[in-house]
Structures are given as structure tokens and as C-alpha cells.
PDB file of C-alpha atoms in Angstrom:
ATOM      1  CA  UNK A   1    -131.544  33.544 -13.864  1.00 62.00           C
ATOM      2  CA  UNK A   2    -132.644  35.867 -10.886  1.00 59.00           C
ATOM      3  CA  UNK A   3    -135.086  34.445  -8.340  1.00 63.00           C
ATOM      4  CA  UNK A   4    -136.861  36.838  -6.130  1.00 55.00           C
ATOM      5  CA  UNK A   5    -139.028  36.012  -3.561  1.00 54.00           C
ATOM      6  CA  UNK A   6    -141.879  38.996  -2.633  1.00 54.00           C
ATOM      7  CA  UNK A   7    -143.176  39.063   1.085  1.00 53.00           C
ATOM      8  CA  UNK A   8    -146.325  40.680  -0.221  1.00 63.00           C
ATOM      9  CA  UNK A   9    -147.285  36.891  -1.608  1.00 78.00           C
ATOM     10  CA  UNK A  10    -145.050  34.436   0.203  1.00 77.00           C
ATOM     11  CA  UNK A  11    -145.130  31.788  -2.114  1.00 89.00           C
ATOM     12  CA  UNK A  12    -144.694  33.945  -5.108  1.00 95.00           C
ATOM     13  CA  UNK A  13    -141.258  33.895  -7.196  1.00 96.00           C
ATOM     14  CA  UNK A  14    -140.213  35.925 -10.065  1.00 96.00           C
ATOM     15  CA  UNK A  15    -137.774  34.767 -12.321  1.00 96.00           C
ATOM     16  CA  UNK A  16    -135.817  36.349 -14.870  1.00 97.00           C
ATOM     17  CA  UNK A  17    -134.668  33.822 -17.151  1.00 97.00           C
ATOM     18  CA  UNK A  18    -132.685  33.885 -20.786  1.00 94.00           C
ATOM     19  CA  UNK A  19    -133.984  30.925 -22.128  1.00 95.00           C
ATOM     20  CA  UNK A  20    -137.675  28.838 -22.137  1.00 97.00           C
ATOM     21  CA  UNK A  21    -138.177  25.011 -22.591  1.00 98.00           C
ATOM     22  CA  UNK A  22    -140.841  23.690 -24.096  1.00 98.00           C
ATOM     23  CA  UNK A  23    -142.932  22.965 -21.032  1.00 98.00           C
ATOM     24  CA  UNK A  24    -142.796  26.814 -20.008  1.00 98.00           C
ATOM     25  CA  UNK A  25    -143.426  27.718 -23.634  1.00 98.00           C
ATOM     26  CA  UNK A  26    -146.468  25.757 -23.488  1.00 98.00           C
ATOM     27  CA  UNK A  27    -147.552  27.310 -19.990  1.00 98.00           C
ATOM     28  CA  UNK A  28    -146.493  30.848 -21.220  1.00 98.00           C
ATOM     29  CA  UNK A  29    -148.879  29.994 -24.601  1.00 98.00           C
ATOM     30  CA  UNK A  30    -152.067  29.174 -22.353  1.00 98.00           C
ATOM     31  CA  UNK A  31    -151.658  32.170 -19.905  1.00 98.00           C
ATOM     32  CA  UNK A  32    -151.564  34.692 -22.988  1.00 98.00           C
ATOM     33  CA  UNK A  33    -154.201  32.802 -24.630  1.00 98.00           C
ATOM     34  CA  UNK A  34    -156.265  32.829 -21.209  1.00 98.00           C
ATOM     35  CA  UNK A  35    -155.484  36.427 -20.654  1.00 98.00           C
ATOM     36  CA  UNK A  36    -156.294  37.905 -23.815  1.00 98.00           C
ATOM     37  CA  UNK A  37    -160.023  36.075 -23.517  1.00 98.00           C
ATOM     38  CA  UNK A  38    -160.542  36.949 -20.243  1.00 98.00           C
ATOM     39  CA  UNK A  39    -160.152  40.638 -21.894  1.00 96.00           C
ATOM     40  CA  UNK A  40    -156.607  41.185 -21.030  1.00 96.00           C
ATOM     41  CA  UNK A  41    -154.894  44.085 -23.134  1.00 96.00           C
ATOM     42  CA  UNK A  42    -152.019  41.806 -23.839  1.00 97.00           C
ATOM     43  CA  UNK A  43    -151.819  42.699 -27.873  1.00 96.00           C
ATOM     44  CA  UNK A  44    -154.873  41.036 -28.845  1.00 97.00           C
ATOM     45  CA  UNK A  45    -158.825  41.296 -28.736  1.00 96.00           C
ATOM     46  CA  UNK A  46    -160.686  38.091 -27.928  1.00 97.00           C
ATOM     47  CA  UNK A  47    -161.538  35.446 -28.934  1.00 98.00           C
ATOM     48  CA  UNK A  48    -158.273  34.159 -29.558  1.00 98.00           C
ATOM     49  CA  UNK A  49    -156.923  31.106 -29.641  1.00 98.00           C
ATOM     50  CA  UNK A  50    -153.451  29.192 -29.062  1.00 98.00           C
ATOM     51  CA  UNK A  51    -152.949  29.156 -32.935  1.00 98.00           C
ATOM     52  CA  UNK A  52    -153.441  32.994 -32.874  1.00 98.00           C
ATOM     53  CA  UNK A  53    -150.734  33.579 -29.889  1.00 98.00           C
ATOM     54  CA  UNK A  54    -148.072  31.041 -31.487  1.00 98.00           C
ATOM     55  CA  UNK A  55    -146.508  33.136 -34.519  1.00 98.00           C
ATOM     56  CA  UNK A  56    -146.260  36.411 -31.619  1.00 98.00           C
ATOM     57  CA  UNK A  57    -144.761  34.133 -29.003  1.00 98.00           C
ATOM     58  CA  UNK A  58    -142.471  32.330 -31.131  1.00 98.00           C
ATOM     59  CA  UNK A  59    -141.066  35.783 -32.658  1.00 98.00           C
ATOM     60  CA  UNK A  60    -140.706  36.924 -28.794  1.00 98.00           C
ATOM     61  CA  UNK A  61    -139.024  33.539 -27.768  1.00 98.00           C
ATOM     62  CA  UNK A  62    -136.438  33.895 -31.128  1.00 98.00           C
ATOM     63  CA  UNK A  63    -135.672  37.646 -29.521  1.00 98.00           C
ATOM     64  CA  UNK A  64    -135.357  35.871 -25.926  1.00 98.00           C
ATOM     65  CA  UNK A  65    -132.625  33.390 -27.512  1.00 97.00           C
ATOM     66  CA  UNK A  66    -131.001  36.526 -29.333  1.00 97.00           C
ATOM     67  CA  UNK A  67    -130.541  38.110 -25.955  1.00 96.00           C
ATOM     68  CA  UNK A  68    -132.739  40.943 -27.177  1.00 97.00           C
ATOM     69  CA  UNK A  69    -134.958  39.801 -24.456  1.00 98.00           C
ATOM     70  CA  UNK A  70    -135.662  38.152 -20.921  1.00 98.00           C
ATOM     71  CA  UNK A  71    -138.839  36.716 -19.685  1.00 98.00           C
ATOM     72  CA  UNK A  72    -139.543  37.080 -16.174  1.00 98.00           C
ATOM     73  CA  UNK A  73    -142.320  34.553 -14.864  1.00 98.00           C
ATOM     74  CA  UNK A  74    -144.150  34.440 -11.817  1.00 98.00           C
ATOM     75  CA  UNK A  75    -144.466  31.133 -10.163  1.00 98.00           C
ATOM     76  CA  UNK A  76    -146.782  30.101  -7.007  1.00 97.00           C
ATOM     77  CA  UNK A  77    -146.332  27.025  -5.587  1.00 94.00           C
ATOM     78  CA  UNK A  78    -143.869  25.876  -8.497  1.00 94.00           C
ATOM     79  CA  UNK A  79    -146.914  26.629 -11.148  1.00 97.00           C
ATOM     80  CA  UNK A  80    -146.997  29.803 -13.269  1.00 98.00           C
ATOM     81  CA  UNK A  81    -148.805  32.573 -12.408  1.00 98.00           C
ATOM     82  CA  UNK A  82    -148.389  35.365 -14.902  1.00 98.00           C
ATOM     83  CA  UNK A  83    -145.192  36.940 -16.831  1.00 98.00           C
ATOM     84  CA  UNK A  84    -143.597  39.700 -18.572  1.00 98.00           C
ATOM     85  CA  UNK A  85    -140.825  40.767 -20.839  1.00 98.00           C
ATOM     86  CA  UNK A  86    -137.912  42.939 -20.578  1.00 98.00           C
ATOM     87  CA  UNK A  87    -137.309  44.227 -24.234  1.00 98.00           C
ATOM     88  CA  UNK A  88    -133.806  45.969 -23.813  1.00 98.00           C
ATOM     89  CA  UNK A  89    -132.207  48.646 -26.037  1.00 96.00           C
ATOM     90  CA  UNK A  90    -129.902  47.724 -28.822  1.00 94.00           C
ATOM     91  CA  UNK A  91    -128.370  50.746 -29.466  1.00 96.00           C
ATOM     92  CA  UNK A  92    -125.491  51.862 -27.332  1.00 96.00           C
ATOM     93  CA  UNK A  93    -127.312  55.003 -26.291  1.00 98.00           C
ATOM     94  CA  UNK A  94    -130.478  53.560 -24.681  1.00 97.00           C
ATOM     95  CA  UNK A  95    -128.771  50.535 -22.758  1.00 96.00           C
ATOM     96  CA  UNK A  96    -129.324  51.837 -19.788  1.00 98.00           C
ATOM     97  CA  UNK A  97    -133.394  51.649 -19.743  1.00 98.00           C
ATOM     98  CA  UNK A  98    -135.579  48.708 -21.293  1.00 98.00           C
ATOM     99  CA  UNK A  99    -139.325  48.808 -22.383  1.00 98.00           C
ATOM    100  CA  UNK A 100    -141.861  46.373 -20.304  1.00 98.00           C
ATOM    101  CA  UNK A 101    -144.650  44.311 -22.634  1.00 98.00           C
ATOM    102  CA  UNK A 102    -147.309  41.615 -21.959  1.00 98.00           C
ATOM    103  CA  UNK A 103    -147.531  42.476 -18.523  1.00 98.00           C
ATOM    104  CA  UNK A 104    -150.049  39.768 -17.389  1.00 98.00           C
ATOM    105  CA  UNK A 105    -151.299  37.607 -14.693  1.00 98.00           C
ATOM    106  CA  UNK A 106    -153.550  34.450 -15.253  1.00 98.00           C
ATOM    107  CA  UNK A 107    -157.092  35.223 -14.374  1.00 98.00           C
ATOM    108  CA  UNK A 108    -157.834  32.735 -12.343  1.00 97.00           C
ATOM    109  CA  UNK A 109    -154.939  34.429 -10.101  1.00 97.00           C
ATOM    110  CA  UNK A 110    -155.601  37.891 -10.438  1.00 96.00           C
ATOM    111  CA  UNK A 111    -156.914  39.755  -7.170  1.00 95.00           C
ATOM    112  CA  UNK A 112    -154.402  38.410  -5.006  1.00 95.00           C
ATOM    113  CA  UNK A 113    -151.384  41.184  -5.161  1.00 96.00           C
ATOM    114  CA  UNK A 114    -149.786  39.105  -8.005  1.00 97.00           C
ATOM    115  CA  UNK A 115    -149.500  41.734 -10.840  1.00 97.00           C
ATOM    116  CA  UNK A 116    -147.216  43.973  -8.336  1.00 97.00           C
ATOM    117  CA  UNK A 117    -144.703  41.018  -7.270  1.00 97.00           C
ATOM    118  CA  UNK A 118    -144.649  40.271 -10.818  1.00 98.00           C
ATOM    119  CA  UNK A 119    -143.425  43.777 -11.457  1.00 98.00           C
ATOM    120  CA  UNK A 120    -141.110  43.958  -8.306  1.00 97.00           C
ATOM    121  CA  UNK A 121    -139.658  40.927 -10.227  1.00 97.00           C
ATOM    122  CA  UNK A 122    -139.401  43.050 -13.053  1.00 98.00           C
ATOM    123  CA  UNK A 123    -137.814  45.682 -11.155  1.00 98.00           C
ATOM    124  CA  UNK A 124    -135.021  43.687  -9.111  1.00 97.00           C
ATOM    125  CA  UNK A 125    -134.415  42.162 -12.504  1.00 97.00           C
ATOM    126  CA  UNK A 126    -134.164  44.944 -14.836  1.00 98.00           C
ATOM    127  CA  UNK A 127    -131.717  46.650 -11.741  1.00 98.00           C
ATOM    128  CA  UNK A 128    -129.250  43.568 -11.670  1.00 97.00           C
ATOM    129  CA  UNK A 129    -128.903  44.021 -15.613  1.00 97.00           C
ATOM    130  CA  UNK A 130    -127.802  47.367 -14.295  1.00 97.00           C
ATOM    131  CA  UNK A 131    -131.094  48.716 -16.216  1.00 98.00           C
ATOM    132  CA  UNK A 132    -131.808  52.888 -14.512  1.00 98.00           C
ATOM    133  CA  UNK A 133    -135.256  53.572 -16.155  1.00 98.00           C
ATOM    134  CA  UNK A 134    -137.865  51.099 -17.211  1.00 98.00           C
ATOM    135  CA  UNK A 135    -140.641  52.236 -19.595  1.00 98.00           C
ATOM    136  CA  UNK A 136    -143.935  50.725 -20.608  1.00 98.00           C
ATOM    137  CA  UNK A 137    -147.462  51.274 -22.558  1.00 98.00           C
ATOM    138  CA  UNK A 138    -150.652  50.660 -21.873  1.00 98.00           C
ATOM    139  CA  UNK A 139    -154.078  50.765 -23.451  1.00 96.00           C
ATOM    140  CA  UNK A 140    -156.332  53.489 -22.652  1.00 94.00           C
ATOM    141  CA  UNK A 141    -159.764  52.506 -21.236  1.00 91.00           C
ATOM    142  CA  UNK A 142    -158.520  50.111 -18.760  1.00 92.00           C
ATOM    143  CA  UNK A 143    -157.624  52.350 -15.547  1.00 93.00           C
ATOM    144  CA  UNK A 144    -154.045  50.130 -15.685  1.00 96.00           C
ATOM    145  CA  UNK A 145    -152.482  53.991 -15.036  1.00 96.00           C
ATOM    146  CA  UNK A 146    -153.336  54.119 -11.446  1.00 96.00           C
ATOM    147  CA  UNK A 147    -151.898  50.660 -10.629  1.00 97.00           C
ATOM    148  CA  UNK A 148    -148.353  51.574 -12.407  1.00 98.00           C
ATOM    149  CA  UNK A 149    -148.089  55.045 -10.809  1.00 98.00           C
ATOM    150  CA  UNK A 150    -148.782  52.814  -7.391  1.00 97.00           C
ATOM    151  CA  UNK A 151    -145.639  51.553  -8.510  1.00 98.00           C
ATOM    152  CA  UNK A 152    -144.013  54.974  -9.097  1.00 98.00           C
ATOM    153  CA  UNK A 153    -144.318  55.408 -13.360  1.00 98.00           C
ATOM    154  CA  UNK A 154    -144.715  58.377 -14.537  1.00 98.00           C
ATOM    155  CA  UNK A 155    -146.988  58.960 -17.473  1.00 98.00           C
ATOM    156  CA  UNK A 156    -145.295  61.295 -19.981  1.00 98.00           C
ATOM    157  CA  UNK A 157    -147.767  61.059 -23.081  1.00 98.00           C
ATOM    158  CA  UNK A 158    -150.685  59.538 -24.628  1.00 98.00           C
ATOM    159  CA  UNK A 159    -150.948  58.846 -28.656  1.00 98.00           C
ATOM    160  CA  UNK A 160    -154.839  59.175 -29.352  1.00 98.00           C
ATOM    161  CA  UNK A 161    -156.221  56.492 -31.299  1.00 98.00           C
ATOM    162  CA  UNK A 162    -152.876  54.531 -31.400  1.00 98.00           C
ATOM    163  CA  UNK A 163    -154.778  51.048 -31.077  1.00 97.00           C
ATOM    164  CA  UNK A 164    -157.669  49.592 -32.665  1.00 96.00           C
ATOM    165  CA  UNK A 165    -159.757  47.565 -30.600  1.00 94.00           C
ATOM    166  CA  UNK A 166    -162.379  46.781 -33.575  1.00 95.00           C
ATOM    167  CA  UNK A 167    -163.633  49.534 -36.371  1.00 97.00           C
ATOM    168  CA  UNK A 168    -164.874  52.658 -34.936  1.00 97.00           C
ATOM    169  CA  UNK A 169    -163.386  51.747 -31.448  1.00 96.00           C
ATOM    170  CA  UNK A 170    -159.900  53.272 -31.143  1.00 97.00           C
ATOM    171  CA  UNK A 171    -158.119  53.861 -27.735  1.00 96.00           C
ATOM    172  CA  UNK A 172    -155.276  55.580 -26.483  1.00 97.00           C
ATOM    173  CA  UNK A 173    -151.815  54.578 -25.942  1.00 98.00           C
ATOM    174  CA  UNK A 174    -150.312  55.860 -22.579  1.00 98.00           C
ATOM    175  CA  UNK A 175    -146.979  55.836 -22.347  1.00 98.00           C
ATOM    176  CA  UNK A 176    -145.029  55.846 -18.703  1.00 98.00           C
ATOM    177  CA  UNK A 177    -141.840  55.675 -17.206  1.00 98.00           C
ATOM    178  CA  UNK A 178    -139.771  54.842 -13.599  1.00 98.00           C
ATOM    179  CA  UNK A 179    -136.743  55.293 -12.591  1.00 98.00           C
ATOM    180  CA  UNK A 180    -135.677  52.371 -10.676  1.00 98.00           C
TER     181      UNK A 180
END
């Protein structure tokens, strides 16, 4: 476990941990519900609800447990704010760079600088698994590229038509690196 406090939001802590209890499972089950209705592009299109989220978080949690995986959660004031995964490389030639998914704060606590210490949480936490490069997706159509080169990624390609929102409405998948 990695705590890491962020002087952008002083009562914000990212956490990197290897293993969730039930009561975080639950809390990490409402935020992704919450975010993907709110219109967060989080791997689903709303409305969705908790029995919708359940099979994809429980398949995540089963890689967490398999140390495939870590879960980093941001918590203010001891509640949870948002989270993220660290997917890291099983083969022996990519171990030193992971892939970043479900990037997401709740959105009753977006606007207040929380998506970038989540991801500094991220950072200091891929960088004490002795992680180099850190990549990540995201969907086209949401300006989410700015906000991640603010953060020093690199975009390196885009796959047109790579998700579909509903039929007829197909966006891009950008694709973008750092090095850390």
C-alpha cells in the first residue's frame, strides 16, 4: 500500500492498494455506476446500473487478487473520491510500463483538481513498482487529451471508430503515453 498525500488538494490521498474489502468494493461499485451516468467514458454508456458494473468489477477485482492489477483510490476526508487501475504487463518484455483504465472521479467531486492528484497517485505509484512508462486510452469526443498532455502524455495514435457509443455513433480511440 502507498499513501500519497498531494498539496494541490490537502486533504486528498491516493492509495495504491493490492487488495479491496467489501466496503471499498461497494464504494468503488457506486462511483463507476455514478460516473458512467453522469456520462463518464468509464467503459459504459448510460443508463447503467450497479447490476451492469458488477460482472466488469468483479473480473477487475479477480485480476487485482492475481496481482495482475492494483487499484489506486482517492480518498478526501477518509471518503472516496474517485479511482483508477494500474493494469501491468505480464510478459517479461513489457514489465517495465503498465496501461492506466477507469480513470474516474465521482461527480459530485469533480472540478476541484481531483482527477490530477488522482493521477499523481498513479504516477508515484506506478514509479515505486519501478514502472518507466505509463500508457492509457481515451475516448474521442471528450477533450480528455488536453488534460493528460497537462500531465505530460504523449498521444501516439488514434484507431477511428474503435468504440461504439450507440449505432451510427462511433468514436475514436486515442492512445497516449508518459514517461514517468
Amino acid at each position: 500500500m502507498i499513501d500519497v498525500m498531494t498539496s494541490a488538494v490537502p486533504s486528498a490521498v491516493a492509495t495504491a492498494l493490492e487488495d479491496v474489502d467489501p466496503e471499498l468494493r461497494a464504494a468503488l461499485l457506486a462511483c463507476w455506476t455514478d460516473v458512467s451516468n453522469a456520462g463518464g467514458a468509464v467503459g459504459f454508456v448510460p443508463p447503467v446500473t450497479e447490476d451492469d458494473v458488477v460482472p466488469a468489477l468483479d473480473a477487475l477485482l479477480t485480476r487485482v487478487a492475481q496481482g495482475r492489477e492494483r487499484v489506486v483510490v482517492l480518498r478526501v476526508d477518509g471518503e472516496l473520491a474517485g479511482w483508477a487501475v494500474l493494469s501491468l504487463s505480464v510478459s517479461p518484455l513489457r514489465r517495465h510500463w503498465a496501461t492506466v483504465l477507469r480513470v474516474q472521479v465521482h461527480p459530485a467531486r469533480q472540478g476541484q483538481g481531483l482527477g490530477r492528484a488522482l493521477m499523481t497517485g498513479v504516477h508515484d505509484a506506478a514509479r515505486s513498482l519501478g514502472l518507466e512508462m505509463l500508457h492509457l486510452t481515451v475516448r474521442g469526443g471528450y477533450g480528455l487529451e488536453g488534460f493528460y498532455a497537462g500531465l505530460g502524455y504523449q498521444e501516439f495514435g488514434r484507431m477511428p471508430g474503435a468504440i461504439r457509443v450507440a449505432p451510427g455513433d462511433d468514436r475514436e480511440e486515442v492512445h497516449l503515453f508518459a514517461r514517468l
